[in-house]
Short mmCIF file of C-alpha atoms in Angstrom, two decimals:
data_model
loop_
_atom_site.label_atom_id
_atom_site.label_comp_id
_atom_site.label_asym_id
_atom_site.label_seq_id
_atom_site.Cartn_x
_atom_site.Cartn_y
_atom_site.Cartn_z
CA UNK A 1 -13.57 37.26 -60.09
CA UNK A 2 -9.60 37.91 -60.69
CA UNK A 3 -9.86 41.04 -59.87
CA UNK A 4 -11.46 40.00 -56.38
CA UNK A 5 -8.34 37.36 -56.23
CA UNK A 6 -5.58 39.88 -56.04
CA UNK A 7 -7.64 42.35 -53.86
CA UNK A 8 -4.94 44.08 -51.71
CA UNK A 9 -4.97 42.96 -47.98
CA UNK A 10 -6.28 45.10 -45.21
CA UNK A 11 -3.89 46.74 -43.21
CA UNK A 12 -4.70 46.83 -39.16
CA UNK A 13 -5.74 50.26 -37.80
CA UNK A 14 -3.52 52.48 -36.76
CA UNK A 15 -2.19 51.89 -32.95
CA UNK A 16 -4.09 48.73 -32.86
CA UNK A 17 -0.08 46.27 -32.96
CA UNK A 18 0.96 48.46 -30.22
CA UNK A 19 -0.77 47.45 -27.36
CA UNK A 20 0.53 45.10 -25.61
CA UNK A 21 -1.59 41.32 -25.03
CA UNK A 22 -1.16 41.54 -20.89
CA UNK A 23 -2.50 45.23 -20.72
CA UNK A 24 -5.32 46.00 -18.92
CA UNK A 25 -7.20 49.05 -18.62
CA UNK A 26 -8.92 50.77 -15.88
CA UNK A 27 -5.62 51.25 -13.67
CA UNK A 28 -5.48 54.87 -11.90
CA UNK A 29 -1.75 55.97 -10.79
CA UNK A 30 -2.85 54.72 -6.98
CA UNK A 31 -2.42 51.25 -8.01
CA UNK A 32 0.83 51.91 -10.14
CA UNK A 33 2.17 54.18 -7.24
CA UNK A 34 1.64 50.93 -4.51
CA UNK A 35 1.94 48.36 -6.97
CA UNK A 36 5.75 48.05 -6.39
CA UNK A 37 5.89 48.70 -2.92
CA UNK A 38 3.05 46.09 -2.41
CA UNK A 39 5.14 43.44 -4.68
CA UNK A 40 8.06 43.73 -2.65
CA UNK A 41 6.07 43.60 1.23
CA UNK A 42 4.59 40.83 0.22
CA UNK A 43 8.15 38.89 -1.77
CA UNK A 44 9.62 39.65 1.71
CA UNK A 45 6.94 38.17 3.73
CA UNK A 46 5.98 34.81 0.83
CA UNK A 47 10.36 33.85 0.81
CA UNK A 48 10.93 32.18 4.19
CA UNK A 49 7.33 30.64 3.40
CA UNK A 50 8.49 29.77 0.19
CA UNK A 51 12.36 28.13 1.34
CA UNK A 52 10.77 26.47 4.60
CA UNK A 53 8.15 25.00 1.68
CA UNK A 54 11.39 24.23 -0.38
CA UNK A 55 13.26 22.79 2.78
CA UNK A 56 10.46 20.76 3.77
CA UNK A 57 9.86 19.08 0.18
CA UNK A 58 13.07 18.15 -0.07
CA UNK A 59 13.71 16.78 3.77
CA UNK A 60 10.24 14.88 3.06
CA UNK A 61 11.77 13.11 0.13
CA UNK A 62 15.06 12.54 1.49
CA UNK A 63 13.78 11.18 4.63
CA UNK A 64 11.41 8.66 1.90
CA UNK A 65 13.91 7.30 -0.12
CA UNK A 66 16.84 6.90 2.42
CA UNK A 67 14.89 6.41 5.76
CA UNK A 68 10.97 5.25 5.02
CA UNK A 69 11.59 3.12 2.34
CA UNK A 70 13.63 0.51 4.16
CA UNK A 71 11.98 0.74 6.84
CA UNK A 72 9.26 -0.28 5.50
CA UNK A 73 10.93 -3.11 3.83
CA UNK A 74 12.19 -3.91 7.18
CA UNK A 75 8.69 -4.08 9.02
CA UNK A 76 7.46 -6.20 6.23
CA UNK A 77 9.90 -8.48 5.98
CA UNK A 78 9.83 -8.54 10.15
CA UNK A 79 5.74 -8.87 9.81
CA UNK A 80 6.22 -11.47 7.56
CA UNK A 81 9.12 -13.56 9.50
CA UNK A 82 7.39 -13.15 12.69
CA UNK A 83 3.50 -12.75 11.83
CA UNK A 84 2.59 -14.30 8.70
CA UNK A 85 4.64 -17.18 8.39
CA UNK A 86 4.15 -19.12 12.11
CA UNK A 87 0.48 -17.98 11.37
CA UNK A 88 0.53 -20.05 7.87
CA UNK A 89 2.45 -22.69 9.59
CA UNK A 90 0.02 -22.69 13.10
CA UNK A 91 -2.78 -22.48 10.79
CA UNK A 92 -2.11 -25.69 8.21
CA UNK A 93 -0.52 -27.79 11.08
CA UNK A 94 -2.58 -27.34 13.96
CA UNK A 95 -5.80 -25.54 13.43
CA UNK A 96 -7.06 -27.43 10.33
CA UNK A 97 -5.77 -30.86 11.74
CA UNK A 98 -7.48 -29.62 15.01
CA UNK A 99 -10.78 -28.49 13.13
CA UNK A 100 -10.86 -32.05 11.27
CA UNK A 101 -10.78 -33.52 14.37
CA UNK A 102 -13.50 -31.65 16.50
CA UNK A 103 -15.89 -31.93 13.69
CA UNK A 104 -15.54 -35.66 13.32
CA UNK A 105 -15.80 -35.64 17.27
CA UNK A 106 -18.66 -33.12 17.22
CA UNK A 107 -20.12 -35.98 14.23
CA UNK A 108 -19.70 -38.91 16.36
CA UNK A 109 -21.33 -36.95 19.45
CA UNK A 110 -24.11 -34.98 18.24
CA UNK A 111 -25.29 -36.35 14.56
CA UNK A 112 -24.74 -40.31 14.06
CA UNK A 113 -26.55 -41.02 17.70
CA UNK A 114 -29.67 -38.60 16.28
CA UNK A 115 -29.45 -40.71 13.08
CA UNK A 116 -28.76 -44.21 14.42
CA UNK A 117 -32.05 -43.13 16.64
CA UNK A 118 -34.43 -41.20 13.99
CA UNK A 119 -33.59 -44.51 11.50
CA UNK A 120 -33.76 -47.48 13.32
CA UNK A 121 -36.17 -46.59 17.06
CA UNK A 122 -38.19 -43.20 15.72
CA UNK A 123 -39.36 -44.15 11.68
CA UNK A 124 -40.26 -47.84 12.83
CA UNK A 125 -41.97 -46.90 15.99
CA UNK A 126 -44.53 -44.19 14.23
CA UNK A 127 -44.50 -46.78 11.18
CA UNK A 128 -45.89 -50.07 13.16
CA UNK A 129 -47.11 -47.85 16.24
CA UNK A 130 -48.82 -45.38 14.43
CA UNK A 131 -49.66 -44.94 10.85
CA UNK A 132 -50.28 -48.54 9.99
CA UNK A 133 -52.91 -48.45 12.77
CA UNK A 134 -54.47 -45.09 11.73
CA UNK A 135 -54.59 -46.82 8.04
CA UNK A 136 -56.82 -49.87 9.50
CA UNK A 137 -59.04 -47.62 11.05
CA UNK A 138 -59.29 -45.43 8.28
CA UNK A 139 -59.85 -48.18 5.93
CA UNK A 140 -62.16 -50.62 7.89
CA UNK A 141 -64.09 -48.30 10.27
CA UNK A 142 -64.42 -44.53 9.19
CA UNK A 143 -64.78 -45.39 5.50
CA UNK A 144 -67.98 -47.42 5.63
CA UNK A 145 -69.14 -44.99 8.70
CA UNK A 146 -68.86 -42.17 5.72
CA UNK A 147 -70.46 -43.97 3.32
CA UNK A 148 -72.96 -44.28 5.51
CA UNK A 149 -73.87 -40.99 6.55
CA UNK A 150 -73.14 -39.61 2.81
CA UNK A 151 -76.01 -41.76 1.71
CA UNK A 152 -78.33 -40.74 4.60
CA UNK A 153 -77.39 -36.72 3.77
CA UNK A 154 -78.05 -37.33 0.59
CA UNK A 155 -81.82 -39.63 0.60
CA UNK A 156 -83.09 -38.33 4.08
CA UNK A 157 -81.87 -34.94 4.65
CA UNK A 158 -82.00 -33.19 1.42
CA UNK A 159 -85.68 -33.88 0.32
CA UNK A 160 -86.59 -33.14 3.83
CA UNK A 161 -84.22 -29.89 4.06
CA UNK A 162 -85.88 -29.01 0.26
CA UNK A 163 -89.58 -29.31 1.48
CA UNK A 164 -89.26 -27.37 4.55
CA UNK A 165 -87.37 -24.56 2.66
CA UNK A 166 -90.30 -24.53 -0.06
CA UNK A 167 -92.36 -24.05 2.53
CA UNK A 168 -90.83 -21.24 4.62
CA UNK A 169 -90.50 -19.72 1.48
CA UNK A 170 -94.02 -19.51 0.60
CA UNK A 171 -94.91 -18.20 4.30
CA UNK A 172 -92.43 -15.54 4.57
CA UNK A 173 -93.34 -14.45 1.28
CA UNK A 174 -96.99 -13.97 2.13
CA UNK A 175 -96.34 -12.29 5.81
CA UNK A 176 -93.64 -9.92 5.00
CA UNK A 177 -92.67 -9.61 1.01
CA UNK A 178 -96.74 -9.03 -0.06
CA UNK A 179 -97.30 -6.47 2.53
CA UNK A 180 -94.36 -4.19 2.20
CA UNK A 181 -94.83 -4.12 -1.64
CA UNK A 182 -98.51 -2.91 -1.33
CA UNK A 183 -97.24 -0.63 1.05
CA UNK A 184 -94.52 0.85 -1.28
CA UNK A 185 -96.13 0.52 -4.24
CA UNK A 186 -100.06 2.25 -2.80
CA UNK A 187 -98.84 4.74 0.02
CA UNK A 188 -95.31 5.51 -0.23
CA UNK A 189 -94.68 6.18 -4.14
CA UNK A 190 -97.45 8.67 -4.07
CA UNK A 191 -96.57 10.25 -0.53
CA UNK A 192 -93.10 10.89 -1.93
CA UNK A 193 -94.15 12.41 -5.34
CA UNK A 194 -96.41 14.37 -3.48
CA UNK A 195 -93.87 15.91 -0.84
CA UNK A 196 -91.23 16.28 -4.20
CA UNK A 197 -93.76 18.67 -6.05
CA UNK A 198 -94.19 21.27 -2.88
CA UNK A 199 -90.27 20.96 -2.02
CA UNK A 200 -89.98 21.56 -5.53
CA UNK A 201 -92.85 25.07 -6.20
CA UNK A 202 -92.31 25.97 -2.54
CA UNK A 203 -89.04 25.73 -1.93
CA UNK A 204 -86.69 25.33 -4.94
CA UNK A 205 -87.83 27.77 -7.09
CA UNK A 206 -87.89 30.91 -4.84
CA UNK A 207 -84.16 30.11 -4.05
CA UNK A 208 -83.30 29.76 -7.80
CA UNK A 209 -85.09 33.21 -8.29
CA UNK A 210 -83.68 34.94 -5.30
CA UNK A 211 -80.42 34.06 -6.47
CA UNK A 212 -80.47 34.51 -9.93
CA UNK A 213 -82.19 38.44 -9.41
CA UNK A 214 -80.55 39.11 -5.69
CA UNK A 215 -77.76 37.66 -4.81
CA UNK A 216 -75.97 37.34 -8.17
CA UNK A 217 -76.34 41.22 -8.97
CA UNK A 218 -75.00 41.73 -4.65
CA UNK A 219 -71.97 39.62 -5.27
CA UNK A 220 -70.88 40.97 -8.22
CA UNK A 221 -70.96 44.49 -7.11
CA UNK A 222 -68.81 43.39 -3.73
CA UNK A 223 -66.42 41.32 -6.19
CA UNK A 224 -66.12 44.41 -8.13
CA UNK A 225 -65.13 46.63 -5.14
CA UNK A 226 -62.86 44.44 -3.78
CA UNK A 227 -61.30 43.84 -7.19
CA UNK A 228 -60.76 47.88 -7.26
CA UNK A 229 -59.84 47.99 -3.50
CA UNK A 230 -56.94 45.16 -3.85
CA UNK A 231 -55.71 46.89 -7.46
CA UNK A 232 -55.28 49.88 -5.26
CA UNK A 233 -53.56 48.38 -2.75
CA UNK A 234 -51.29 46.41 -5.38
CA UNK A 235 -50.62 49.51 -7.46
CA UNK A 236 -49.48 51.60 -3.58
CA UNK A 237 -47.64 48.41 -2.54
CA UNK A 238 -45.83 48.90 -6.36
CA UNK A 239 -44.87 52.58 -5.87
CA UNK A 240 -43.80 51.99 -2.68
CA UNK A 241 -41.24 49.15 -3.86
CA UNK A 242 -40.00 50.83 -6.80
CA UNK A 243 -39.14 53.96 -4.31
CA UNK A 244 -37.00 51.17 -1.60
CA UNK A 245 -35.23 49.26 -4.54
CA UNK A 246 -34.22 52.64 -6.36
CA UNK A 247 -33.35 53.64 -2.41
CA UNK A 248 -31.31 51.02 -1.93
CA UNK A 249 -29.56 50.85 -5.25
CA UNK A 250 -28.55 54.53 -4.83
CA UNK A 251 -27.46 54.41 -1.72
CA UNK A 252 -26.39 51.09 -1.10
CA UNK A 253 -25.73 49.19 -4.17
CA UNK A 254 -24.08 51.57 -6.13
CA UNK A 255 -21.49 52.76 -3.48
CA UNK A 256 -20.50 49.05 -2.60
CA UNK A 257 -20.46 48.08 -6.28
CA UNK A 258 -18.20 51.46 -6.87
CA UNK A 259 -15.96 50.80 -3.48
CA UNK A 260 -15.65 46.73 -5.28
CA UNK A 261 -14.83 48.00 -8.87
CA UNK A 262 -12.31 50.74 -7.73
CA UNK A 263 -11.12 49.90 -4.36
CA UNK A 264 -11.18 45.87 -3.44
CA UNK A 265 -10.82 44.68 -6.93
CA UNK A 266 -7.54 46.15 -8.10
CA UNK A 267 -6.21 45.93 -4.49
CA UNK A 268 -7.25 42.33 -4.33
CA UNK A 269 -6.06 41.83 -8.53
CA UNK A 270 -2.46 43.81 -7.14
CA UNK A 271 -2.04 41.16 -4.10
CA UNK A 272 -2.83 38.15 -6.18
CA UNK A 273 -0.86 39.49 -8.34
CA UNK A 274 1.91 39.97 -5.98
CA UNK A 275 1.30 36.96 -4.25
CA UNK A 276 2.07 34.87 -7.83
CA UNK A 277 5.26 36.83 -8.98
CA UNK A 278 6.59 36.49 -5.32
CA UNK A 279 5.86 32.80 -4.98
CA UNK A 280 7.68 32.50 -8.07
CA UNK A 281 10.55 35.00 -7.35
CA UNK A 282 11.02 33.09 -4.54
CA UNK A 283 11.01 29.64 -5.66
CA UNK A 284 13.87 31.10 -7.79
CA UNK A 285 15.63 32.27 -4.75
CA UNK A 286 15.26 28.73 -2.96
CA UNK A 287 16.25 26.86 -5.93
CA UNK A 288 19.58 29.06 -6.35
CA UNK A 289 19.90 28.50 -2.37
CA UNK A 290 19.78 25.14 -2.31
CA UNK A 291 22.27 25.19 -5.83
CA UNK A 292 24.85 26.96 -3.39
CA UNK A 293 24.66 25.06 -0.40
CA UNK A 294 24.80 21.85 -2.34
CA UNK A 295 27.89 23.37 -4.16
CA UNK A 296 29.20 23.68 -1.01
CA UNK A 297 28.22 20.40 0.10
CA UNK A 298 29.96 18.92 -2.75
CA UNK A 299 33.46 20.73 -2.95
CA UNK A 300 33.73 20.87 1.17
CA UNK A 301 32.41 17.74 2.10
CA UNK A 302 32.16 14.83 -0.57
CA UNK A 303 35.33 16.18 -3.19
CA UNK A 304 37.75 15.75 0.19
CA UNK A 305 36.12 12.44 1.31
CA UNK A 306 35.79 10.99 -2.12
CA UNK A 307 39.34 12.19 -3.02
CA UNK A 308 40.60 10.69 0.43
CA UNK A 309 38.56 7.61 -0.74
CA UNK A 310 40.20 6.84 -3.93
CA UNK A 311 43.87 8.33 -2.40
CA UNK A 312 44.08 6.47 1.00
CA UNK A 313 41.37 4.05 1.44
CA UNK A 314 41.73 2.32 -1.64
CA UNK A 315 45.56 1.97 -2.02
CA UNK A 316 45.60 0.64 1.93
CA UNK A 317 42.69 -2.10 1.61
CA UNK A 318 44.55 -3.45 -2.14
CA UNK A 319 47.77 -3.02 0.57
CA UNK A 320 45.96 -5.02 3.13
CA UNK A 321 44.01 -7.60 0.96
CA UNK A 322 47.29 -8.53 -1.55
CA UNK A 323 49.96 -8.56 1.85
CA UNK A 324 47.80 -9.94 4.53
CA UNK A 325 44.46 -11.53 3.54
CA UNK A 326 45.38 -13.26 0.29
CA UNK A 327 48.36 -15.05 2.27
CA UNK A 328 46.27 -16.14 4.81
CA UNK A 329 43.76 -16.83 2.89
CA UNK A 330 45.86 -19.21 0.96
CA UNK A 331 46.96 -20.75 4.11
CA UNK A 332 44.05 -21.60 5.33
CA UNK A 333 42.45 -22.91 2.13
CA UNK A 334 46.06 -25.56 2.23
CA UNK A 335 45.33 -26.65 5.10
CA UNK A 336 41.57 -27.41 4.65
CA UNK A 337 42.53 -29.33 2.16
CA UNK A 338 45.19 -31.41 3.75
CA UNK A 339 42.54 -32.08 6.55
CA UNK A 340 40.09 -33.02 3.95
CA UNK A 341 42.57 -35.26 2.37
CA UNK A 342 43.72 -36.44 5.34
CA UNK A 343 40.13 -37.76 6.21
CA UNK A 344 39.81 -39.16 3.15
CA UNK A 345 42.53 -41.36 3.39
CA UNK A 346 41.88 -42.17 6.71
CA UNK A 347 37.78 -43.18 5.47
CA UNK A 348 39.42 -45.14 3.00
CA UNK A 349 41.80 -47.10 4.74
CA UNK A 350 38.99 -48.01 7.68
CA UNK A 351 36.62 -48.50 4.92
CA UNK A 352 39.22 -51.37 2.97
CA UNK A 353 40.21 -53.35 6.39
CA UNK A 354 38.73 -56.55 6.70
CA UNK A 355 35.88 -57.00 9.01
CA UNK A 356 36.95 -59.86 12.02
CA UNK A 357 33.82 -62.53 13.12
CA UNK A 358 32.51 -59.61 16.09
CA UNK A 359 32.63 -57.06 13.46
CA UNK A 360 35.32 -54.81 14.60
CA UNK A 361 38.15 -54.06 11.88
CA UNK A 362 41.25 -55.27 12.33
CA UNK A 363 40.34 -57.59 15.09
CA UNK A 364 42.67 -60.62 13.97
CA UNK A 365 45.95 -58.67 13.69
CA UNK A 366 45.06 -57.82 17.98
#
């Protein structure tokens, strides 16, 4: 056991570190002879692709946050002012007032007049006009007539009814139930037993036997030539299949499967291939594009209007708002409020004159 513990490790075979984890075997010098050539057609035709992609993305997203956004915010706020709102508004001050009042309109038209007239003209009408009569009539005329004819059914008809049925009974059974027993019981029993034994010794058994010693001996025979015929057939039909598929495999199947493996599928492996590092490459190129012109952008555009921001701009509106606005603004506030106060006073004083006997101030000093 400690000699198993510090067994020395096994080393690797020999070669086996070296090979690369990306390498893939079964490439002939064709495909590393085009596999350059093909990587660069194809980076040349995937880069405009790939910067008009890069252009586009970034135009897209521009155009959403500084154009689509707020105009969105616009339209909803502009659906809202002029849609939703006098909607709300038309809806809780002048539909549901208006609905409110058609229904207790359509109420007063159509349901209390149907009311008033089902409770107080239709109920009493079929009440007094119609069942209470009925009731009387029930009660005092077809009750006893019932009773009546219950107890005649019952003490006149039904011993009559029982005697006459005794006694059609007894007739029918003696003219038509006698005879046809004697007649199935004397002539037809025996007739039919009779007729069973010859179908039976005459007919019966010289099928059974012609089967069982003919036919059966016939059919199997034909079964077992046609069971020979079709394994013929079946074994031809076979042959015949095993010749077409080993046909077609050698001179179909294998050449297409050889023209895939060696052919299509490193050409198509080498342009998907291409395809990725090129789509890549080029996203590289568009990225360090778009670094450069935006470089540009900054230092030629936005460094001389931001520095003629903060150099001119901003010194002339402090200019403009400390000589100009803030002294006028002043003014103005000075003189609002010596018009306010001025008002006041004048509020005041009308306010504290006396009132004269036809209520204008200050009519006993005229």
């Amino acid at each position: 056991m400690e000699q198993g513990k510090h067994r020395a490790p096994v080393r690797p075979e020999y070669g086996a570190h070296q090979t690369p984890a990306h390498y893939e075997g079964g490439d002939g010098c064709l495909t590393t002879v085009i596999r350059i050539p093909v990587r660069i057609v194809v980076f040349l035709v995937v880069l405009p692709v790939r910067m008009l992609w890069d252009a586009l993305v970034v135009t897209v997203r521009a155009a959403e946050r500084v154009l689509f956004r707020p105009l969105g915010r616009a339209l909803a706020w502009l659906f809202d002012v002029l849609v939703v709102i006098p909607a709300g508004w038309l809806w809780r001050y002048v539909c549901v007032p208006l609905g409110h009042a058609l229904v207790w309109l359509a109420r007063a038209v159509f349901v209390w007049p149907w009311v008033a007239l089902w409770r107080y003209v239709v109920v009493p009408g079929v009440r007094y006009g119609i069942v209470l009569p009925l009731q009387w009539v029930y009660a005092h005329l077809l009750t006893p007539l019932g009773h009546g004819l219950r107890w005649m059914y019952r003490e006149v008809l039904v011993p009559v009814a029982r005697w006459v049925g005794t006694g059609l009974k007894w007739l029918l059974t003696a003219v038509f139930v006698v005879p046809v027993v004697l007649l199935w019981r004397y002539v037809l029993v025996p007739v039919g037993l009779a007729a069973a034994w010859l179908v039976r010794y005459l007919v019966v058994v010289p099928l059974v036997w012609t089967y069982r010693n003919v036919l059966t001996p016939v059919g199997h025979g034909i079964a077992w030539a046609l069971d020979l015929l079709i394994r013929g057939i079946e074994a031809f039909f076979r042959g015949l299949g095993i010749a077409l598929r080993w046909l077609v495999v050698t001179l179909l199947v294998v050449p297409v499967v050889w023209v895939y493996r060696h052919v299509l599928a490193p050409v198509g492996r080498e342009i998907a291939a291409a395809l990725g590092i090129a789509w890549r490459v080029a996203g590289f190129v568009s990225r360090a594009v778009g670094r450069a012109l935006a470089w540009l952008a900054r230092n030629l555009i936005a460094a001389p209007v931001r520095w003629a921001y903060r150099t001119v701009c901003v010194p002339v509106g402090r200019f403009v708002r400390d000589a100009v606005l803030a002294p006028v603004g002043r003014g103005l506030r000075a003189v609002g409020r010596t018009a306010r106060q001025t008002l006041r006073t004048a509020r005041e004083t009308i306010r504290r004159a006396p009132r004269a006997p036809g209520g204008a101030p200050g009519a006993n000093g005229l």
